[in-house]
CSV table of C-alpha atoms in Angstrom, one decimal:
chain,number,residue,atom,x,y,z
A,1,MET,CA,70.9,70.9,124.0
A,2,ASN,CA,72.8,68.2,122.4
A,3,SER,CA,75.6,70.1,120.4
A,4,HIS,CA,78.7,68.6,119.0
A,5,LEU,CA,80.2,72.2,118.2
A,6,PRO,CA,83.8,72.5,119.7
A,7,PHE,CA,82.4,75.9,121.4
A,8,ASP,CA,78.8,75.9,122.8
A,9,PRO,CA,77.2,79.1,121.5
A,10,GLU,CA,74.9,79.2,124.3
A,11,SER,CA,77.6,79.1,127.1
A,12,GLN,CA,78.2,82.6,128.4
A,13,ALA,CA,80.7,81.1,131.1
A,14,THR,CA,83.3,79.6,128.7
A,15,ALA,CA,86.5,80.4,129.7
A,16,ARG,CA,88.4,82.8,127.4
A,17,GLN,CA,91.7,81.8,127.8
A,18,GLY,CA,93.2,79.6,125.4
A,19,ILE,CA,90.2,80.3,122.9
A,20,PRO,CA,91.6,81.8,119.6
A,21,LEU,CA,90.5,85.4,118.9
A,22,ALA,CA,88.6,84.2,115.8
A,23,GLU,CA,86.3,82.0,117.9
A,24,ARG,CA,85.9,84.6,120.8
A,25,MET,CA,84.9,87.3,118.1
A,26,ARG,CA,82.3,84.8,116.3
A,27,PRO,CA,79.0,87.0,116.1
A,28,GLY,CA,76.4,86.0,118.4
A,29,SER,CA,73.5,87.5,116.5
A,30,LEU,CA,72.4,88.2,113.1
A,31,ASP,CA,73.1,92.0,113.7
A,32,GLU,CA,76.8,91.4,114.1
A,33,ILE,CA,77.1,89.3,110.7
A,34,ALA,CA,79.0,91.2,108.3
A,35,GLY,CA,79.1,91.2,104.6
A,36,GLN,CA,75.8,89.0,104.3
A,37,GLU,CA,73.0,91.6,104.2
A,38,HIS,CA,71.4,90.1,101.3
A,39,LEU,CA,70.4,87.2,103.9
A,40,THR,CA,70.7,88.6,107.2
A,41,GLY,CA,69.5,92.2,106.7
A,42,PRO,CA,66.0,93.5,107.9
A,43,GLY,CA,63.2,92.1,106.0
A,44,LYS,CA,65.9,89.2,104.3
A,45,VAL,CA,65.1,85.7,104.1
A,46,LEU,CA,67.1,84.0,106.9
A,47,ARG,CA,66.0,86.7,109.5
A,48,GLU,CA,62.4,86.3,108.6
A,49,MET,CA,62.7,82.6,108.8
A,50,ILE,CA,64.6,82.5,111.9
A,51,ALA,CA,62.1,85.1,113.5
A,52,GLY,CA,59.2,83.3,112.4
A,53,ASP,CA,60.8,79.7,113.4
A,54,ARG,CA,60.0,78.6,109.8
A,55,LEU,CA,63.3,77.2,108.7
A,56,ALA,CA,63.5,74.9,105.7
A,57,SER,CA,66.4,72.7,104.6
A,58,ILE,CA,69.1,74.9,103.1
A,59,VAL,CA,72.8,74.6,102.1
A,60,PHE,CA,75.0,77.5,102.7
A,61,TRP,CA,77.5,77.9,99.8
A,62,GLY,CA,80.4,80.3,100.1
A,63,PRO,CA,84.4,80.7,100.8
A,64,PRO,CA,85.9,80.1,104.1
A,65,GLY,CA,85.4,82.7,106.8
A,66,THR,CA,82.2,83.8,105.4
A,67,GLY,CA,79.8,83.2,108.1
A,68,LYS,CA,78.4,79.8,107.1
A,69,THR,CA,79.0,78.1,110.5
A,70,THR,CA,78.3,81.2,112.3
A,71,ILE,CA,75.0,81.7,111.2
A,72,ALA,CA,74.2,78.0,111.9
A,73,ARG,CA,75.2,78.7,115.6
A,74,ILE,CA,72.8,81.7,115.7
A,75,ILE,CA,70.1,79.6,114.4
A,76,ALA,CA,71.0,77.3,117.5
A,77,LYS,CA,70.7,79.9,119.8
A,78,GLU,CA,67.3,81.5,118.2
A,79,THR,CA,65.3,78.7,117.0
A,80,LYS,CA,63.0,76.7,118.9
A,81,SER,CA,64.2,73.6,117.1
A,82,HIS,CA,66.5,70.7,118.7
A,83,PHE,CA,70.1,71.3,117.4
A,84,VAL,CA,72.8,69.0,116.5
A,85,ALA,CA,76.1,70.0,114.7
A,86,TYR,CA,78.4,67.7,112.7
A,87,SER,CA,81.4,68.0,110.4
A,88,ALA,CA,81.4,65.6,107.5
A,89,VAL,CA,85.3,65.5,107.9
A,90,LEU,CA,85.0,63.9,111.4
A,91,SER,CA,81.7,62.0,111.1
A,92,GLY,CA,80.6,58.8,109.4
A,93,ILE,CA,77.2,57.8,108.1
A,94,LYS,CA,76.8,55.3,111.0
A,95,GLU,CA,77.0,58.5,113.6
A,96,ILE,CA,74.6,60.4,111.3
A,97,LYS,CA,72.0,57.8,111.1
A,98,GLY,CA,72.2,57.6,114.9
A,99,VAL,CA,71.5,61.0,115.3
A,100,MET,CA,68.6,60.9,112.7
A,101,ALA,CA,67.3,57.9,114.5
A,102,GLU,CA,67.3,59.9,117.8
A,103,ALA,CA,65.8,63.0,115.8
A,104,GLU,CA,62.7,60.9,114.9
A,105,ARG,CA,62.4,59.5,118.3
A,106,HIS,CA,62.5,63.1,119.7
A,107,PHE,CA,59.8,64.2,117.0
A,108,ARG,CA,57.5,61.5,118.2
A,109,ARG,CA,57.7,62.5,121.8
A,110,THR,CA,57.7,66.3,121.8
A,111,GLY,CA,56.8,67.1,118.2
A,112,ARG,CA,59.9,69.2,117.7
A,113,ARG,CA,62.0,69.0,114.8
A,114,THR,CA,65.9,68.4,114.9
A,115,ILE,CA,68.2,70.9,113.1
A,116,LEU,CA,71.1,68.9,111.7
A,117,PHE,CA,74.1,71.2,110.7
A,118,VAL,CA,76.6,69.4,108.8
A,119,ASP,CA,80.0,71.3,107.7
A,120,GLU,CA,81.6,70.5,104.7
A,121,ILE,CA,78.5,68.6,103.4
A,122,HIS,CA,80.3,68.2,100.1
A,123,ARG,CA,82.7,65.4,101.5
A,124,PHE,CA,79.7,63.0,102.1
A,125,ASN,CA,79.3,60.6,99.1
A,126,LYS,CA,76.0,59.9,97.1
A,127,ALA,CA,74.8,57.2,99.6
A,128,GLN,CA,75.7,59.1,102.7
A,129,GLN,CA,73.8,62.2,101.0
A,130,ASP,CA,70.9,60.1,100.4
A,131,ALA,CA,70.6,58.8,103.9
A,132,PHE,CA,69.3,62.5,104.8
A,133,LEU,CA,66.4,62.3,102.1
A,134,PRO,CA,63.5,60.4,104.3
A,135,TYR,CA,64.0,62.3,107.3
A,136,ILE,CA,63.9,65.7,105.4
A,137,GLU,CA,60.7,64.6,103.8
A,138,SER,CA,59.0,63.2,107.0
A,139,GLY,CA,60.0,66.7,108.7
A,140,VAL,CA,61.9,65.0,111.4
A,141,ILE,CA,65.1,67.0,110.7
A,142,VAL,CA,65.7,70.5,109.2
A,143,LEU,CA,69.1,70.0,107.4
A,144,ILE,CA,71.6,72.9,107.4
A,145,GLY,CA,74.5,72.1,104.9
A,146,ALA,CA,77.7,74.1,104.5
A,147,THR,CA,80.2,73.9,101.7
A,148,THR,CA,82.8,75.8,99.9
A,149,GLU,CA,82.3,73.8,96.7
A,150,ASN,CA,79.5,74.4,94.0
A,151,PRO,CA,76.3,72.4,95.2
A,152,SER,CA,75.4,71.6,91.7
A,153,PHE,CA,78.6,69.5,91.3
A,154,GLU,CA,78.8,68.3,95.0
A,155,VAL,CA,75.4,67.7,96.3
A,156,VAL,CA,73.5,64.9,94.6
A,157,GLY,CA,70.5,66.0,92.6
A,158,ALA,CA,67.6,64.4,94.8
A,159,LEU,CA,69.1,66.2,98.0
A,160,LEU,CA,69.6,69.4,95.9
A,161,SER,CA,66.0,69.3,95.1
A,162,ARG,CA,65.0,69.4,98.6
A,163,VAL,CA,67.1,72.5,99.8
A,164,LYS,CA,67.4,75.8,99.3
A,165,VAL,CA,70.9,77.0,98.2
A,166,TYR,CA,71.9,80.4,99.8
A,167,LEU,CA,75.1,82.2,98.6
A,168,LEU,CA,77.6,83.6,100.9
A,169,HIS,CA,79.7,86.3,99.3
A,170,PRO,CA,83.2,86.9,100.2
A,171,LEU,CA,83.6,89.9,102.9
A,172,GLY,CA,84.6,93.1,101.5
A,173,LYS,CA,87.9,94.9,102.4
A,174,GLU,CA,86.1,97.4,104.5
A,175,ASP,CA,84.1,94.5,106.1
A,176,THR,CA,86.9,92.9,107.2
A,177,GLU,CA,88.6,96.0,108.6
A,178,ARG,CA,85.4,96.6,110.7
A,179,ILE,CA,85.7,93.0,112.1
A,180,LEU,CA,89.3,93.7,113.0
A,181,GLN,CA,88.7,97.1,114.5
A,182,ARG,CA,86.0,95.6,116.8
A,183,ALA,CA,88.4,93.1,117.8
A,184,LEU,CA,90.7,95.9,118.9
A,185,GLN,CA,88.1,97.8,120.9
A,186,ASP,CA,85.7,94.7,122.4
A,187,GLU,CA,87.1,94.5,126.1
A,188,GLU,CA,85.2,91.4,126.8
A,189,LYS,CA,85.8,89.0,124.0
A,190,GLY,CA,88.5,90.9,122.0
A,191,LEU,CA,91.7,92.9,122.6
A,192,GLY,CA,90.2,96.0,124.0
A,193,SER,CA,92.1,95.8,127.6
A,194,TYR,CA,95.2,95.2,126.1
A,195,GLY,CA,95.7,98.6,124.7
A,196,VAL,CA,97.0,97.3,121.3
A,197,HIS,CA,97.7,100.0,118.4
A,198,PRO,CA,98.4,98.6,115.2
A,199,GLU,CA,100.9,100.8,112.9
A,200,ALA,CA,99.2,102.9,110.0
A,201,GLY,CA,98.7,100.2,107.2
A,202,VAL,CA,98.7,97.0,109.4
A,203,LEU,CA,94.9,96.5,109.5
A,204,GLU,CA,94.5,97.5,105.6
A,205,LEU,CA,97.3,94.8,104.9
A,206,ILE,CA,95.8,92.1,107.0
A,207,ALA,CA,92.3,92.6,105.3
A,208,THR,CA,94.0,92.6,101.8
A,209,TYR,CA,95.8,89.2,102.8
A,210,ALA,CA,92.7,87.6,104.2
A,211,ASP,CA,90.9,87.9,100.9
A,212,GLY,CA,87.2,88.0,102.4
A,213,ASP,CA,88.1,85.5,105.2
A,214,ALA,CA,87.4,87.1,108.5
A,215,ARG,CA,88.9,83.8,110.3
A,216,ALA,CA,92.0,84.5,108.4
A,217,ALA,CA,91.9,88.0,109.3
A,218,LEU,CA,91.7,87.6,112.9
A,219,ASN,CA,94.4,84.9,113.1
A,220,ALA,CA,96.7,87.1,111.4
A,221,LEU,CA,96.1,89.9,113.7
A,222,GLU,CA,96.7,87.6,116.8
A,223,LEU,CA,99.7,86.1,115.4
A,224,ALA,CA,101.1,89.5,114.8
A,225,LEU,CA,100.0,90.7,118.2
A,226,SER,CA,101.8,87.6,119.6
A,227,ILE,CA,105.2,88.7,118.1
A,228,ALA,CA,104.6,92.3,119.0
A,229,THR,CA,104.3,91.2,122.7
A,230,GLY,CA,107.4,89.2,122.6
A,231,ARG,CA,109.1,92.0,121.3
A,232,GLN,CA,108.0,94.6,123.6
A,233,LYS,CA,107.8,92.6,126.7
A,234,ASP,CA,105.5,94.9,128.8
A,235,LYS,CA,105.5,98.2,127.2
A,236,ARG,CA,102.2,99.7,126.8
A,237,PRO,CA,100.5,100.7,124.6
A,238,LEU,CA,101.5,97.6,122.5
A,239,ARG,CA,102.2,98.6,119.1
A,240,VAL,CA,101.8,96.1,116.0
A,241,SER,CA,104.2,97.0,113.4
A,242,LEU,CA,104.4,96.0,109.6
A,243,GLU,CA,107.4,94.2,110.5
A,244,ASP,CA,105.5,92.1,113.2
A,245,LEU,CA,102.6,91.6,110.5
A,246,ALA,CA,105.4,90.4,108.0
A,247,ALA,CA,106.6,88.0,110.5
A,248,ALA,CA,103.4,86.7,111.2
A,249,LEU,CA,102.4,86.2,107.4
A,250,GLN,CA,106.1,84.9,106.7
A,251,ARG,CA,106.2,87.2,103.7
A,252,LYS,CA,109.2,89.3,103.0
A,253,LEU,CA,109.8,91.5,100.1
A,254,PRO,CA,111.3,89.7,97.3
A,255,SER,CA,115.0,90.2,96.5
A,256,HIS,CA,116.1,90.1,93.0
A,257,TYR,CA,119.8,91.4,93.4
A,258,LYS,CA,123.0,90.5,95.2
A,259,GLY,CA,124.8,93.0,97.7
A,260,GLY,CA,126.8,95.8,97.0
A,261,GLU,CA,126.1,99.3,95.5
A,262,GLU,CA,128.3,99.0,92.4
A,263,HIS,CA,126.0,96.1,91.3
A,264,PHE,CA,122.8,98.3,91.7
A,265,ASN,CA,124.6,101.3,90.0
A,266,LEU,CA,125.7,99.2,86.9
A,267,ILE,CA,122.3,97.4,86.4
A,268,SER,CA,120.4,100.9,86.5
A,269,ALA,CA,122.9,102.4,83.9
A,270,LEU,CA,122.3,99.4,81.8
A,271,HIS,CA,118.5,99.7,81.9
A,272,LYS,CA,118.3,103.5,81.5
A,273,SER,CA,120.7,103.4,78.5
A,274,LEU,CA,118.6,100.8,77.0
A,275,ARG,CA,115.4,102.7,77.8
A,276,ASN,CA,117.0,106.0,76.2
A,277,SER,CA,117.8,104.1,72.9
A,278,ASP,CA,121.6,104.5,73.4
A,279,ALA,CA,123.1,101.6,71.9
A,280,ASP,CA,127.0,102.8,72.7
A,281,ALA,CA,126.0,103.2,76.3
A,282,SER,CA,124.2,100.0,76.3
A,283,ILE,CA,126.9,97.9,75.0
A,284,TYR,CA,129.5,99.7,77.5
A,285,TRP,CA,127.5,98.8,80.7
A,286,LEU,CA,127.1,95.4,79.4
A,287,ALA,CA,130.7,95.2,79.0
A,288,ARG,CA,131.4,96.4,82.4
A,289,MET,CA,129.2,94.1,84.3
A,290,LEU,CA,130.2,90.9,82.3
A,291,GLU,CA,134.1,91.7,82.9
A,292,ALA,CA,133.3,92.7,86.5
A,293,GLY,CA,132.3,89.0,86.8
A,294,GLU,CA,128.4,89.6,87.0
A,295,ASP,CA,126.4,86.2,86.2
A,296,PRO,CA,125.3,86.4,82.8
A,297,LEU,CA,122.1,84.8,83.5
A,298,TYR,CA,121.0,87.5,85.7
A,299,ILE,CA,121.9,90.2,82.9
A,300,ALA,CA,119.7,87.7,80.4
A,301,ARG,CA,116.8,87.8,82.8
A,302,ARG,CA,116.9,91.8,83.3
A,303,LEU,CA,116.9,91.9,79.3
A,304,VAL,CA,113.7,89.7,79.4
A,305,ARG,CA,112.2,92.0,81.8
A,306,PHE,CA,113.2,95.3,79.8
A,307,ALA,CA,111.7,93.8,76.7
A,308,SER,CA,108.3,93.6,78.4
A,309,GLU,CA,108.6,96.7,80.6
A,310,ASP,CA,110.0,99.1,78.1
A,311,VAL,CA,109.4,97.8,74.6
A,312,GLY,CA,106.4,95.7,74.8
A,313,LEU,CA,104.0,95.7,71.9
A,314,ALA,CA,105.8,98.2,70.2
A,315,ASP,CA,108.0,95.4,68.9
A,316,ILE,CA,106.5,91.9,69.5
A,317,ARG,CA,110.0,90.4,68.6
A,318,ALA,CA,111.6,91.9,71.5
A,319,LEU,CA,110.7,89.5,74.1
A,320,ARG,CA,111.4,86.4,71.7
A,321,VAL,CA,115.3,88.0,71.3
A,322,ALA,CA,115.6,88.4,75.3
A,323,LEU,CA,114.4,84.9,75.5
A,324,ASP,CA,116.8,83.5,72.8
A,325,ALA,CA,119.8,85.4,74.9
A,326,VAL,CA,118.5,83.5,78.1
A,327,GLU,CA,118.8,80.1,76.2
A,328,THR,CA,122.2,80.9,74.8
A,329,VAL,CA,123.6,81.8,77.9
A,330,ARG,CA,122.5,78.3,79.5
A,331,LEU,CA,123.6,76.4,76.4
A,332,VAL,CA,127.2,77.9,75.8
A,333,GLY,CA,128.0,80.0,79.1
A,334,LEU,CA,131.1,82.2,79.2
A,335,PRO,CA,132.6,83.5,77.2
A,336,GLU,CA,130.6,82.5,74.4
A,337,CYS,CA,127.4,83.9,75.6
A,338,LYS,CA,128.7,87.4,75.9
A,339,LEU,CA,128.2,88.2,72.1
A,340,ALA,CA,124.3,86.9,72.3
A,341,LEU,CA,124.0,89.2,75.3
A,342,ALA,CA,125.4,92.2,73.3
A,343,GLN,CA,123.3,91.3,70.4
A,344,ALA,CA,120.1,91.2,72.4
A,345,ALA,CA,121.1,94.5,74.4
A,346,LEU,CA,121.7,96.1,70.9
A,347,TYR,CA,118.6,94.9,69.5
A,348,LEU,CA,116.7,96.1,72.6
A,349,SER,CA,118.2,99.5,72.7
A,350,VAL,CA,117.3,100.5,68.9
A,351,ALA,CA,113.7,99.0,69.1
A,352,PRO,CA,110.8,101.5,69.6
A,353,LYS,CA,109.7,101.8,73.2
A,354,SER,CA,106.4,101.6,74.9
A,355,ASN,CA,105.9,101.1,78.6
A,356,ALA,CA,102.2,100.6,78.1
A,357,ILE,CA,102.1,97.1,79.1
A,358,TYR,CA,103.9,98.1,82.4
A,359,THR,CA,101.3,101.0,83.0
A,360,ALA,CA,98.4,98.8,82.1
A,361,TYR,CA,99.5,96.0,84.5
A,362,GLY,CA,100.6,98.4,87.4
A,363,GLU,CA,97.1,100.1,87.5
A,364,ALA,CA,95.2,96.8,87.1
A,365,GLU,CA,97.4,95.5,90.1
A,366,ALA,CA,96.4,98.4,92.2
A,367,ASP,CA,92.6,97.8,91.3
A,368,VAL,CA,92.9,94.4,92.4
A,369,GLN,CA,94.7,95.7,95.9
A,370,ARG,CA,92.3,98.3,96.4
A,371,THR,CA,88.9,96.4,95.4
A,372,ARG,CA,90.1,92.8,96.3
A,373,ASN,CA,88.8,90.0,94.3
A,374,GLU,CA,85.7,91.5,92.4
A,375,PRO,CA,83.4,88.5,91.3
A,376,PRO,CA,83.3,88.5,87.4
A,377,PRO,CA,79.7,89.6,85.7
A,378,LEU,CA,77.4,86.9,85.9
A,379,HIS,CA,76.5,87.1,82.2
A,380,ILE,CA,80.3,86.0,81.3
A,381,LEU,CA,80.2,82.9,83.5
A,382,ASN,CA,79.1,79.5,82.2
A,383,ALA,CA,75.9,78.0,83.7
A,384,PRO,CA,76.0,74.2,83.1
A,385,THR,CA,73.5,73.4,86.0
A,386,GLU,CA,70.0,74.7,86.7
A,387,LEU,CA,71.0,76.3,90.2
A,388,MET,CA,73.6,78.2,88.2
A,389,LYS,CA,71.1,79.4,85.8
A,390,GLY,CA,68.6,80.1,88.7
A,391,LEU,CA,71.4,82.3,90.2
A,392,GLY,CA,71.8,84.3,86.8
A,393,TYR,CA,75.1,82.7,85.5
A,394,GLY,CA,75.3,83.5,81.8
A,395,LYS,CA,72.3,85.4,81.8
A,396,GLY,CA,72.7,88.2,79.1
A,397,TYR,CA,75.7,86.8,77.6
A,398,GLN,CA,76.4,88.1,73.8
A,399,TYR,CA,78.1,85.7,71.5
A,400,ALA,CA,80.6,87.8,69.6
A,401,HIS,CA,81.1,85.4,66.7
A,402,GLU,CA,77.2,85.6,66.0
A,403,THR,CA,77.2,89.6,66.1
A,404,GLN,CA,77.3,91.3,62.7
A,405,ARG,CA,80.5,93.3,63.9
A,406,HIS,CA,82.1,90.3,65.6
A,407,VAL,CA,82.1,92.2,69.2
A,408,ALA,CA,79.6,92.6,71.7
A,409,ALA,CA,78.7,95.6,73.6
A,410,MET,CA,78.6,93.7,77.1
A,411,GLU,CA,81.0,94.6,80.3
A,412,CYS,CA,83.5,92.2,80.9
A,413,LEU,CA,85.0,94.0,83.9
A,414,PRO,CA,83.8,93.6,87.4
A,415,LYS,CA,80.8,96.2,88.2
A,416,ALA,CA,83.1,98.3,90.5
A,417,LEU,CA,85.5,98.8,87.7
A,418,LYS,CA,83.1,99.3,84.8
A,419,GLY,CA,84.7,101.6,82.0
A,420,ARG,CA,88.3,101.3,83.2
A,421,GLU,CA,90.8,101.6,80.7
A,422,TYR,CA,94.3,99.7,81.4
A,423,TYR,CA,96.1,99.4,78.2
A,424,LYS,CA,96.9,102.7,76.5
A,425,PRO,CA,99.2,102.1,73.4
A,426,THR,CA,101.5,104.3,72.0
A,427,ALA,CA,102.3,105.7,68.5
A,428,ASN,CA,105.5,104.0,68.4
A,429,GLY,CA,106.4,100.8,66.5
A,430,MET,CA,103.6,98.4,66.1
A,431,GLU,CA,101.4,99.9,69.1
A,432,LYS,CA,100.6,102.7,66.7
A,433,ARG,CA,98.7,100.1,64.7
A,434,ILE,CA,97.4,98.1,67.8
A,435,ARG,CA,96.0,101.5,68.7
A,436,GLU,CA,94.0,101.6,65.4
A,437,ILE,CA,92.7,98.4,66.0
A,438,LEU,CA,91.5,99.2,69.6
A,439,ASP,CA,89.9,102.4,68.5
A,440,ASP,CA,88.0,100.5,65.8
A,441,ILE,CA,87.0,97.8,68.2
A,442,LYS,CA,85.7,100.7,70.5
A,443,LYS,CA,83.7,102.0,67.6
A,444,ARG,CA,82.1,98.8,66.6
A,445,LYS,CA,81.2,98.0,70.3
A,446,ALA,CA,79.3,101.4,70.2
A,447,GLU,CA,77.6,100.8,67.2
A,448,PHE,CA,76.4,97.3,68.5
A,449,ALA,CA,74.9,99.0,71.5
A,450,ARG,CA,73.2,101.6,69.5
A,451,ASP,CA,71.6,98.7,67.4
A,452,LEU,CA,70.3,97.0,70.7
A,453,GLU,CA,68.7,100.4,71.7
A,454,SER,CA,66.8,101.0,68.5
């Protein structure tokens, strides 16, 4: 087999030493592929094509770490065709033409086609992509391209019309965690012989951080393990802590405060006095902080945060008042800015209060962390190309301006979050009117839905 892949998929004797965990754990069969059941599951298109050795030219389109190269390697093992792999980053058109000329000679000698796998095919220009066309049409090669970019824009039309595009989805969080668990348990290719025990939450955080990329997840686990090994030396079982993971990812909890218990106590007193609409206590704690030498810009930033967290849309002017205080501090500095800060603090203390924005964002953030990056519904995505239309982009979209009630009944949240309500306005200040507006929108949506059914 003539393969230019960095790791020969057919070699069972390849030394494991020095090979990254993500490479060692690369699936060797379709049964081991995670998250792409729509292509590789029983009876699905790729499994049937490979089983019958009836492979056509295709382009895999999907995010990094979703299995594009892995599926190509599995094809290398299971198909009867000659297989050659190149990366568009490392190879030029001269090399590719040489490969295709050799493929033509091979075809004439044996009658067998060559499968040419081109990773990152979007990096080839128009002339380079056009060079594939005569060899695809003559049946000399079967082209398998892999790209993270939309083929509608990155693959030339003549080539796109001769290939079938298959979309690979980002791995789900559960799929990523299963891949990590398999790596921990596999004694031959993975970490099973090391006795690794991750602390509770480590695998979940890795899966969240990886965002659907199996390679990134395994790399993060391997690096965290390396840090844990250096910390624990020869201790067994080897425990990977959250601190090890934080060091591996180089992520720390953000720190918004300077040290000192008094600092924390005073800012807490100011914030809670503002929240409780206590104007006198608010001005007192503000003065305590300023006279103690607190940075006035720090206080101004906290007022900005308070304006959104505790006032929000109950008074839409509150954020502007706080931002004006920030600008005044920067413009005139101490001591002149003290009164501007006092003015902002007093305004915020007497403003109607609502934490509806804070609560709404917190719930939405929790869903983002829990469900990862759910894809938007296809009907609210644009479809500027025939390929995207064929995949269902924009199908069923309802243009609100053309409806009688100026609102459509279509779902705009991801399927997994259908019906979720994050923003729940209070009856305070402007939010009372906002709640009435939202109730009216909900009513008009229901009426629109009934009209469609009748």
